[in-house]
Amino acid sequence: MRYGWPIVGIMSALIQFVGPSVYDVAAQDADARADRQTPVGSWRLVGEMNETREYAGGVRLGDGRVLAVSGHPLAGKSIASAELYDPKTGEWTSTGSLGEARNGGNQATLLGDGRVLLAGGHSNTKVIGGAELFDQATGKWTDAGSLAVARDPVATLLADGRVLAAGGINWYKGDGKMYADCELYDPTTGKWTATGSLSTPRNEQRMVRLDDGRVLAVGGYGPGEALLASAEVYSPATGRWEKTGDLPQPRAWFGHVKLQDGRVLVTGGYTGGPTKRTYLATTALYDPKTGQWSESAPMRHKRGGFAIALVADGRVLVSGGVAEGALELKSAELFDPATETWQSAAPLNVARRNHRATLLADGSVLVIGGSNLFGNRYLGSCEVFSF
């Protein structure tokens, strides 16, 4: 993300001078002042990752373990390492590393056969077109071919087992070239093939497979870092995208999840122009039957860059993130689709942004990594939420 706020650098330097403990108290106090509702649930710290990671892919494997891979670079060096969390022990162990280091693991996709696909991305020196597969049985990554267009796409598993990689950006072309290109990976053949392009080039859009097998792509960035309100739907049967209803507000850096009733929830993020972003608490619900969005109750806190997860009882948990002033949040909250209301959840132990949330087999939620100190301190800490 790009921010044009000199105050952030000044505040970051000040916080690092006085110490992280002062920062943590400030984050906690800010949350407490903003939220007086009695929270539900609790968080407990579990074993730290071997590597500090922001934007790390957090994928729950078939045996219940969670794979964390890649992440933002450390000291200017892209990350190839991966590790596994065992809920039985609460600890992380290293596993095989990627063949090609890359920044971010947020597009790691669990395939139907239990392997994990990671396609495209960037290192600190180049755009990456190559894809790799992780086999939990061997703990190794193997080559999975290459995208025809090297970029950082958004990936979604289709009902037939193929993976759709849509849009994305190449940061090493001009100010960042955005793409409408889409490709399909077939695990049975190991091949990539082109499919219909997005109506609008976009990056960091949110995508989700609907109950009828189509894929919804919504929001994100368009060319020139313009924020998008538009949404479109991909049909695997035709290989084409069709426009659907627009979001009430253009936004990026927001959270999304498909609810148990088939609707799609979008919440938070920010809106505005490239030089001024306004953080949001607003929530919208997409109905695939009508192709339209309806506004719902807003979150209790404005936030972007937070983690989101659908919990076992159908509610939605959001945690952490950042809002005006660039101060990371500890607060968490729960959305109930039955009443379309938000309630406070217990706060995180560690304020964080750009972390990942994964639902575990026992119904608890694991949160991994991220960053704080205004995005300047990458985290290896992890915690688990339970009711």
mmCIF file of C-alpha atoms in Angstrom, residues 231-386:
data_model
loop_
_atom_site.group_PDB
_atom_site.id
_atom_site.type_symbol
_atom_site.label_atom_id
_atom_site.label_comp_id
_atom_site.label_asym_id
_atom_site.label_seq_id
_atom_site.Cartn_x
_atom_site.Cartn_y
_atom_site.Cartn_z
ATOM 1 C CA ALA A 231 -18.242 -5.888 -9.556
ATOM 2 C CA GLU A 232 -18.416 -8.696 -12.119
ATOM 3 C CA VAL A 233 -19.202 -12.387 -12.193
ATOM 4 C CA TYR A 234 -17.280 -15.159 -13.999
ATOM 5 C CA SER A 235 -19.064 -18.216 -15.368
ATOM 6 C CA PRO A 236 -16.844 -21.324 -15.673
ATOM 7 C CA ALA A 237 -19.383 -22.739 -18.132
ATOM 8 C CA THR A 238 -18.900 -19.920 -20.650
ATOM 9 C CA GLY A 239 -15.470 -18.634 -19.608
ATOM 10 C CA ARG A 240 -16.815 -15.099 -19.586
ATOM 11 C CA TRP A 241 -17.273 -12.254 -17.143
ATOM 12 C CA GLU A 242 -20.490 -10.262 -16.855
ATOM 13 C CA LYS A 243 -21.003 -7.032 -14.955
ATOM 14 C CA THR A 244 -23.194 -7.143 -11.861
ATOM 15 C CA GLY A 245 -24.353 -4.558 -9.316
ATOM 16 C CA ASP A 246 -21.851 -1.967 -8.055
ATOM 17 C CA LEU A 247 -20.858 -1.562 -4.427
ATOM 18 C CA PRO A 248 -22.459 1.432 -2.680
ATOM 19 C CA GLN A 249 -18.929 2.900 -2.353
ATOM 20 C CA PRO A 250 -15.657 2.293 -4.202
ATOM 21 C CA ARG A 251 -13.146 0.688 -1.862
ATOM 22 C CA ALA A 252 -9.978 -1.334 -1.414
ATOM 23 C CA TRP A 253 -8.153 -3.003 1.518
ATOM 24 C CA PHE A 254 -11.526 -4.316 2.735
ATOM 25 C CA GLY A 255 -12.702 -7.671 4.075
ATOM 26 C CA HIS A 256 -15.066 -10.097 2.395
ATOM 27 C CA VAL A 257 -16.567 -13.504 3.095
ATOM 28 C CA LYS A 258 -19.338 -15.716 1.715
ATOM 29 C CA LEU A 259 -22.034 -16.279 4.338
ATOM 30 C CA GLN A 260 -23.684 -19.624 4.991
ATOM 31 C CA ASP A 261 -26.860 -18.447 3.209
ATOM 32 C CA GLY A 262 -24.884 -17.748 0.023
ATOM 33 C CA ARG A 263 -24.751 -13.958 0.280
ATOM 34 C CA VAL A 264 -21.395 -12.170 0.227
ATOM 35 C CA LEU A 265 -20.408 -9.697 2.944
ATOM 36 C CA VAL A 266 -18.060 -6.783 2.192
ATOM 37 C CA THR A 267 -16.988 -4.490 5.015
ATOM 38 C CA GLY A 268 -14.445 -1.822 5.927
ATOM 39 C CA GLY A 269 -11.442 -0.807 3.852
ATOM 40 C CA TYR A 270 -11.003 2.705 2.558
ATOM 41 C CA THR A 271 -12.373 4.943 -0.172
ATOM 42 C CA GLY A 272 -11.275 8.237 -1.734
ATOM 43 C CA GLY A 273 -8.578 9.432 -4.136
ATOM 44 C CA PRO A 274 -4.891 8.428 -4.326
ATOM 45 C CA THR A 275 -3.783 11.329 -2.104
ATOM 46 C CA LYS A 276 -6.539 11.059 0.505
ATOM 47 C CA ARG A 277 -8.043 7.812 1.775
ATOM 48 C CA THR A 278 -11.049 7.752 4.098
ATOM 49 C CA TYR A 279 -11.412 4.627 6.229
ATOM 50 C CA LEU A 280 -14.769 2.889 6.309
ATOM 51 C CA ALA A 281 -16.912 0.961 8.769
ATOM 52 C CA THR A 282 -19.711 0.489 6.232
ATOM 53 C CA THR A 283 -20.971 -2.985 5.325
ATOM 54 C CA ALA A 284 -22.706 -4.238 2.185
ATOM 55 C CA LEU A 285 -24.305 -7.582 1.335
ATOM 56 C CA TYR A 286 -24.428 -9.069 -2.188
ATOM 57 C CA ASP A 287 -27.366 -11.266 -3.159
ATOM 58 C CA PRO A 288 -26.395 -13.579 -6.052
ATOM 59 C CA LYS A 289 -30.089 -14.105 -6.866
ATOM 60 C CA THR A 290 -30.660 -10.427 -7.664
ATOM 61 C CA GLY A 291 -27.109 -9.345 -8.490
ATOM 62 C CA GLN A 292 -27.513 -6.352 -6.193
ATOM 63 C CA TRP A 293 -25.901 -4.991 -3.020
ATOM 64 C CA SER A 294 -27.771 -3.795 0.044
ATOM 65 C CA GLU A 295 -26.272 -1.746 2.852
ATOM 66 C CA SER A 296 -26.177 -3.304 6.300
ATOM 67 C CA ALA A 297 -25.175 -2.144 9.774
ATOM 68 C CA PRO A 298 -21.641 -0.716 9.913
ATOM 69 C CA MET A 299 -18.839 -2.147 12.027
ATOM 70 C CA ARG A 300 -18.248 -0.547 15.410
ATOM 71 C CA HIS A 301 -14.783 0.564 14.249
ATOM 72 C CA LYS A 302 -13.548 1.947 10.953
ATOM 73 C CA ARG A 303 -10.728 -0.279 9.737
ATOM 74 C CA GLY A 304 -8.748 -1.534 6.746
ATOM 75 C CA GLY A 305 -6.083 -4.210 6.436
ATOM 76 C CA PHE A 306 -7.807 -6.442 8.987
ATOM 77 C CA ALA A 307 -8.338 -10.213 9.111
ATOM 78 C CA ILE A 308 -11.751 -11.789 8.529
ATOM 79 C CA ALA A 309 -13.105 -15.313 8.993
ATOM 80 C CA LEU A 310 -16.443 -17.096 8.875
ATOM 81 C CA VAL A 311 -16.828 -19.001 12.147
ATOM 82 C CA ALA A 312 -18.652 -22.308 12.590
ATOM 83 C CA ASP A 313 -21.965 -20.832 13.786
ATOM 84 C CA GLY A 314 -22.231 -18.585 10.716
ATOM 85 C CA ARG A 315 -21.073 -15.351 12.291
ATOM 86 C CA VAL A 316 -18.154 -13.345 10.885
ATOM 87 C CA LEU A 317 -15.101 -12.422 12.969
ATOM 88 C CA VAL A 318 -12.974 -9.392 12.080
ATOM 89 C CA SER A 319 -9.845 -8.449 14.008
ATOM 90 C CA GLY A 320 -7.221 -5.746 14.089
ATOM 91 C CA GLY A 321 -6.390 -3.568 11.111
ATOM 92 C CA VAL A 322 -5.679 0.136 10.911
ATOM 93 C CA ALA A 323 -7.654 3.373 10.657
ATOM 94 C CA GLU A 324 -7.049 7.136 10.592
ATOM 95 C CA GLY A 325 -3.762 8.044 12.231
ATOM 96 C CA ALA A 326 -2.252 4.732 11.015
ATOM 97 C CA LEU A 327 -2.459 3.269 14.527
ATOM 98 C CA GLU A 328 -2.998 -0.499 14.415
ATOM 99 C CA LEU A 329 -6.004 -1.855 16.294
ATOM 100 C CA LYS A 330 -6.425 -4.597 18.860
ATOM 101 C CA SER A 331 -10.212 -4.546 18.655
ATOM 102 C CA ALA A 332 -12.277 -7.382 17.191
ATOM 103 C CA GLU A 333 -15.976 -7.756 16.445
ATOM 104 C CA LEU A 334 -18.559 -10.263 15.245
ATOM 105 C CA PHE A 335 -21.259 -9.870 12.570
ATOM 106 C CA ASP A 336 -24.458 -11.883 12.949
ATOM 107 C CA PRO A 337 -26.123 -12.409 9.531
ATOM 108 C CA ALA A 338 -29.451 -13.322 11.185
ATOM 109 C CA THR A 339 -29.811 -9.894 12.801
ATOM 110 C CA GLU A 340 -27.336 -7.998 10.585
ATOM 111 C CA THR A 341 -25.721 -6.486 13.677
ATOM 112 C CA TRP A 342 -22.152 -6.259 15.020
ATOM 113 C CA GLN A 343 -21.061 -6.963 18.593
ATOM 114 C CA SER A 344 -17.715 -6.552 20.296
ATOM 115 C CA ALA A 345 -15.380 -9.518 20.576
ATOM 116 C CA ALA A 346 -12.433 -9.729 22.957
ATOM 117 C CA PRO A 347 -9.457 -7.659 21.744
ATOM 118 C CA LEU A 348 -6.306 -9.178 20.319
ATOM 119 C CA ASN A 349 -3.290 -9.460 22.593
ATOM 120 C CA VAL A 350 -1.155 -7.755 19.925
ATOM 121 C CA ALA A 351 -2.276 -4.884 17.709
ATOM 122 C CA ARG A 352 -1.694 -5.834 14.069
ATOM 123 C CA ARG A 353 -2.499 -5.175 10.422
ATOM 124 C CA ASN A 354 -2.157 -7.310 7.268
ATOM 125 C CA HIS A 355 -2.423 -10.546 9.228
ATOM 126 C CA ARG A 356 -4.308 -13.675 8.179
ATOM 127 C CA ALA A 357 -7.171 -15.500 9.911
ATOM 128 C CA THR A 358 -7.856 -19.218 9.425
ATOM 129 C CA LEU A 359 -10.732 -21.259 10.848
ATOM 130 C CA LEU A 360 -9.380 -24.346 12.621
ATOM 131 C CA ALA A 361 -11.060 -27.753 12.709
ATOM 132 C CA ASP A 362 -12.259 -27.266 16.305
ATOM 133 C CA GLY A 363 -14.089 -24.023 15.427
ATOM 134 C CA SER A 364 -11.485 -21.648 16.852
ATOM 135 C CA VAL A 365 -9.744 -19.050 14.663
ATOM 136 C CA LEU A 366 -5.977 -18.742 14.218
ATOM 137 C CA VAL A 367 -4.494 -15.320 13.445
ATOM 138 C CA ILE A 368 -0.924 -15.208 12.132
ATOM 139 C CA GLY A 369 1.702 -12.507 11.752
ATOM 140 C CA GLY A 370 1.051 -9.084 10.258
ATOM 141 C CA SER A 371 2.765 -5.880 11.300
ATOM 142 C CA ASN A 372 2.448 -2.966 13.697
ATOM 143 C CA LEU A 373 4.414 0.135 14.750
ATOM 144 C CA PHE A 374 2.686 1.839 11.796
ATOM 145 C CA GLY A 375 3.578 -1.121 9.577
ATOM 146 C CA ASN A 376 7.285 -0.961 10.423
ATOM 147 C CA ARG A 377 7.555 -4.016 12.699
ATOM 148 C CA TYR A 378 6.761 -7.387 11.133
ATOM 149 C CA LEU A 379 5.304 -9.970 13.482
ATOM 150 C CA GLY A 380 5.864 -13.646 14.114
ATOM 151 C CA SER A 381 3.315 -13.767 16.926
ATOM 152 C CA CYS A 382 0.098 -15.747 16.533
ATOM 153 C CA GLU A 383 -3.069 -16.062 18.582
ATOM 154 C CA VAL A 384 -6.227 -18.152 18.677
ATOM 155 C CA PHE A 385 -9.796 -16.893 19.229
ATOM 156 C CA SER A 386 -12.393 -19.110 20.834
#
